[in-house]
Amino acid sequence: NMNKLNELLIKHNISQNQLCLETEFLPSRISNYVNNRRTPSMKHSRKIVKGLNDLGINCTLDDVFPPEQSEAA
């Protein structure tokens, strides 16, 4: 399951810790999401996207957690 969370954090020079403070998630949770060890629920995905936007990254849910591309040719 691919996400672009780490890519966005690096591109915008935002630390995982800053995202933790914004979302009120523990560092281990954010680390698991960044490293694709766990997949966030829809509720948590939305909270992450809101946190990123609050930190100045203009992004959508699909930008951070792209839909599966099972229909790609």
Tab-separated table of N, CA and C in Angstrom:
chain	number	residue	atom	x	y	z
A	1	ASN	N	0.848	-1.184	0.000
A	1	ASN	CA	0.000	0.000	0.000
A	1	ASN	C	0.891	1.245	0.000
A	2	MET	N	0.807	2.006	-1.065
A	2	MET	CA	1.708	3.133	-1.260
A	2	MET	C	1.114	4.417	-0.697
A	3	ASN	N	1.926	5.180	-0.012
A	3	ASN	CA	1.506	6.527	0.360
A	3	ASN	C	2.665	7.475	0.087
A	4	LYS	N	2.358	8.735	0.017
A	4	LYS	CA	3.354	9.744	-0.313
A	4	LYS	C	3.669	10.632	0.879
A	5	LEU	N	3.341	10.154	2.056
A	5	LEU	CA	3.520	10.950	3.260
A	5	LEU	C	4.981	11.353	3.459
A	6	ASN	N	5.886	10.402	3.410
A	6	ASN	CA	7.297	10.697	3.633
A	6	ASN	C	7.826	11.653	2.571
A	7	GLU	N	7.441	11.417	1.319
A	7	GLU	CA	7.861	12.271	0.205
A	7	GLU	C	7.441	13.733	0.452
A	8	LEU	N	6.206	13.931	0.896
A	8	LEU	CA	5.713	15.287	1.164
A	8	LEU	C	6.440	15.927	2.344
A	9	LEU	N	6.682	15.154	3.394
A	9	LEU	CA	7.398	15.693	4.548
A	9	LEU	C	8.793	16.161	4.148
A	10	ILE	N	9.497	15.337	3.380
A	10	ILE	CA	10.854	15.687	2.941
A	10	ILE	C	10.819	16.907	2.023
A	11	LYS	N	9.926	16.880	1.038
A	11	LYS	CA	9.827	17.973	0.058
A	11	LYS	C	9.577	19.317	0.734
A	12	HIS	N	8.777	19.323	1.788
A	12	HIS	CA	8.403	20.566	2.453
A	12	HIS	C	9.179	20.807	3.750
A	13	ASN	N	10.202	19.984	3.985
A	13	ASN	CA	11.086	20.139	5.139
A	13	ASN	C	10.307	20.184	6.458
A	14	ILE	N	9.379	19.235	6.584
A	14	ILE	CA	8.586	19.101	7.806
A	14	ILE	C	8.973	17.789	8.483
A	15	SER	N	9.242	17.853	9.766
A	15	SER	CA	9.655	16.648	10.490
A	15	SER	C	8.439	15.814	10.886
A	16	GLN	N	8.702	14.541	11.116
A	16	GLN	CA	7.640	13.674	11.630
A	16	GLN	C	7.147	14.217	12.966
A	17	ASN	N	8.062	14.782	13.756
A	17	ASN	CA	7.673	15.314	15.064
A	17	ASN	C	6.709	16.488	14.923
A	18	GLN	N	6.935	17.351	13.927
A	18	GLN	CA	6.002	18.459	13.699
A	18	GLN	C	4.614	17.919	13.367
A	19	LEU	N	4.576	16.863	12.551
A	19	LEU	CA	3.295	16.265	12.192
A	19	LEU	C	2.636	15.625	13.425
A	20	CYS	N	3.445	15.032	14.288
A	20	CYS	CA	2.917	14.459	15.538
A	20	CYS	C	2.250	15.541	16.379
A	21	LEU	N	2.914	16.680	16.509
A	21	LEU	CA	2.356	17.763	17.314
A	21	LEU	C	1.053	18.270	16.700
A	22	GLU	N	1.003	18.342	15.375
A	22	GLU	CA	-0.176	18.856	14.684
A	22	GLU	C	-1.357	17.890	14.779
A	23	THR	N	-1.083	16.580	14.696
A	23	THR	CA	-2.147	15.575	14.673
A	23	THR	C	-2.446	14.994	16.049
A	24	GLU	N	-1.556	15.232	17.017
A	24	GLU	CA	-1.637	14.633	18.348
A	24	GLU	C	-1.500	13.113	18.307
A	25	PHE	N	-0.797	12.613	17.276
A	25	PHE	CA	-0.471	11.184	17.208
A	25	PHE	C	0.899	10.971	17.840
A	26	LEU	N	1.105	9.784	18.391
A	26	LEU	CA	2.419	9.436	18.936
A	26	LEU	C	3.427	9.288	17.797
A	27	PRO	N	4.709	9.583	18.072
A	27	PRO	CA	5.730	9.445	17.036
A	27	PRO	C	5.772	8.052	16.400
A	28	SER	N	5.528	7.010	17.201
A	28	SER	CA	5.570	5.650	16.651
A	28	SER	C	4.471	5.449	15.604
A	29	ARG	N	3.316	6.062	15.812
A	29	ARG	CA	2.211	5.931	14.852
A	29	ARG	C	2.588	6.602	13.536
A	30	ILE	N	3.094	7.828	13.611
A	30	ILE	CA	3.482	8.544	12.389
A	30	ILE	C	4.600	7.778	11.678
A	31	SER	N	5.565	7.283	12.434
A	31	SER	CA	6.663	6.511	11.842
A	31	SER	C	6.136	5.281	11.106
A	32	ASN	N	5.199	4.581	11.703
A	32	ASN	CA	4.613	3.403	11.048
A	32	ASN	C	3.922	3.784	9.742
A	33	TYR	N	3.225	4.912	9.735
A	33	TYR	CA	2.548	5.357	8.516
A	33	TYR	C	3.556	5.796	7.459
A	34	VAL	N	4.564	6.561	7.873
A	34	VAL	CA	5.588	7.055	6.938
A	34	VAL	C	6.312	5.887	6.275
A	35	ASN	N	6.601	4.845	7.058
A	35	ASN	CA	7.380	3.709	6.555
A	35	ASN	C	6.521	2.566	6.012
A	36	ASN	N	5.241	2.825	5.837
A	36	ASN	CA	4.310	1.835	5.277
A	36	ASN	C	4.238	0.544	6.081
A	37	ARG	N	4.503	0.628	7.379
A	37	ARG	CA	4.341	-0.550	8.234
A	37	ARG	C	2.887	-0.722	8.647
A	38	ARG	N	2.154	0.381	8.632
A	38	ARG	CA	0.727	0.358	8.944
A	38	ARG	C	0.012	1.299	7.988
A	39	THR	N	-1.252	1.008	7.750
A	39	THR	CA	-2.083	1.862	6.902
A	39	THR	C	-3.103	2.560	7.797
A	40	PRO	N	-3.128	3.897	7.743
A	40	PRO	CA	-4.072	4.604	8.601
A	40	PRO	C	-5.514	4.382	8.165
A	41	SER	N	-6.402	4.410	9.130
A	41	SER	CA	-7.837	4.360	8.835
A	41	SER	C	-8.210	5.623	8.066
A	42	MET	N	-9.400	5.641	7.506
A	42	MET	CA	-9.860	6.833	6.798
A	42	MET	C	-9.875	8.034	7.743
A	43	LYS	N	-10.344	7.823	8.962
A	43	LYS	CA	-10.388	8.905	9.959
A	43	LYS	C	-8.993	9.463	10.215
A	44	HIS	N	-8.018	8.580	10.400
A	44	HIS	CA	-6.651	9.026	10.669
A	44	HIS	C	-6.005	9.616	9.425
A	45	SER	N	-6.335	9.070	8.261
A	45	SER	CA	-5.813	9.634	7.011
A	45	SER	C	-6.268	11.084	6.866
A	46	ARG	N	-7.534	11.323	7.151
A	46	ARG	CA	-8.069	12.688	7.056
A	46	ARG	C	-7.396	13.613	8.076
A	47	LYS	N	-7.124	13.099	9.262
A	47	LYS	CA	-6.460	13.897	10.296
A	47	LYS	C	-5.031	14.249	9.867
A	48	ILE	N	-4.349	13.306	9.233
A	48	ILE	CA	-2.992	13.548	8.725
A	48	ILE	C	-3.025	14.619	7.637
A	49	VAL	N	-3.966	14.501	6.696
A	49	VAL	CA	-4.069	15.483	5.614
A	49	VAL	C	-4.386	16.871	6.182
A	50	LYS	N	-5.280	16.934	7.167
A	50	LYS	CA	-5.585	18.217	7.804
A	50	LYS	C	-4.331	18.774	8.472
A	51	GLY	N	-3.582	17.917	9.153
A	51	GLY	CA	-2.347	18.354	9.792
A	51	GLY	C	-1.340	18.886	8.793
A	52	LEU	N	-1.191	18.204	7.664
A	52	LEU	CA	-0.272	18.662	6.618
A	52	LEU	C	-0.705	20.022	6.081
A	53	ASN	N	-1.998	20.177	5.835
A	53	ASN	CA	-2.515	21.460	5.356
A	53	ASN	C	-2.284	22.554	6.397
A	54	ASP	N	-2.497	22.236	7.666
A	54	ASP	CA	-2.273	23.215	8.733
A	54	ASP	C	-0.799	23.598	8.841
A	55	LEU	N	0.084	22.695	8.410
A	55	LEU	CA	1.522	22.975	8.413
A	55	LEU	C	1.972	23.666	7.120
A	56	GLY	N	1.030	23.946	6.227
A	56	GLY	CA	1.368	24.716	5.035
A	56	GLY	C	1.498	23.926	3.749
A	57	ILE	N	1.245	22.622	3.798
A	57	ILE	CA	1.285	21.813	2.578
A	57	ILE	C	-0.133	21.759	2.026
A	58	ASN	N	-0.328	22.312	0.855
A	58	ASN	CA	-1.646	22.293	0.224
A	58	ASN	C	-1.817	20.939	-0.461
A	59	CYS	N	-2.539	20.023	0.184
A	59	CYS	CA	-2.681	18.680	-0.358
A	59	CYS	C	-4.064	18.120	-0.074
A	60	THR	N	-4.415	17.091	-0.836
A	60	THR	CA	-5.693	16.405	-0.669
A	60	THR	C	-5.439	14.987	-0.166
A	61	LEU	N	-6.497	14.313	0.199
A	61	LEU	CA	-6.395	12.915	0.624
A	61	LEU	C	-5.742	12.068	-0.466
A	62	ASP	N	-6.158	12.266	-1.727
A	62	ASP	CA	-5.587	11.489	-2.834
A	62	ASP	C	-4.119	11.821	-3.085
A	63	ASP	N	-3.689	13.056	-2.768
A	63	ASP	CA	-2.271	13.418	-2.919
A	63	ASP	C	-1.405	12.610	-1.964
A	64	VAL	N	-1.887	12.434	-0.736
A	64	VAL	CA	-1.097	11.770	0.306
A	64	VAL	C	-1.275	10.257	0.258
A	65	PHE	N	-2.508	9.832	0.037
A	65	PHE	CA	-2.830	8.402	0.009
A	65	PHE	C	-3.538	8.088	-1.312
A	66	PRO	N	-2.746	7.953	-2.396
A	66	PRO	CA	-3.373	7.731	-3.710
A	66	PRO	C	-4.200	6.455	-3.730
A	67	PRO	N	-5.321	6.485	-4.471
A	67	PRO	CA	-6.141	5.279	-4.568
A	67	PRO	C	-5.356	4.159	-5.254
A	68	GLU	N	-5.725	2.933	-4.920
A	68	GLU	CA	-5.099	1.781	-5.580
A	68	GLU	C	-5.306	1.884	-7.081
A	69	GLN	N	-4.298	1.548	-7.841
A	69	GLN	CA	-4.419	1.628	-9.292
A	69	GLN	C	-4.566	0.245	-9.900
A	70	SER	N	-5.565	-0.470	-9.416
A	70	SER	CA	-5.782	-1.854	-9.863
A	70	SER	C	-6.327	-1.918	-11.282
A	71	GLU	N	-6.851	-0.800	-11.797
A	71	GLU	CA	-7.412	-0.809	-13.134
A	71	GLU	C	-6.412	-0.311	-14.175
A	72	ALA	N	-5.192	-0.032	-13.749
A	72	ALA	CA	-4.185	0.455	-14.702
A	72	ALA	C	-3.843	-0.622	-15.719
A	73	ALA	N	-3.652	-0.174	-16.946
A	73	ALA	CA	-3.380	-1.133	-18.043
A	73	ALA	C	-1.962	-1.651	-17.979
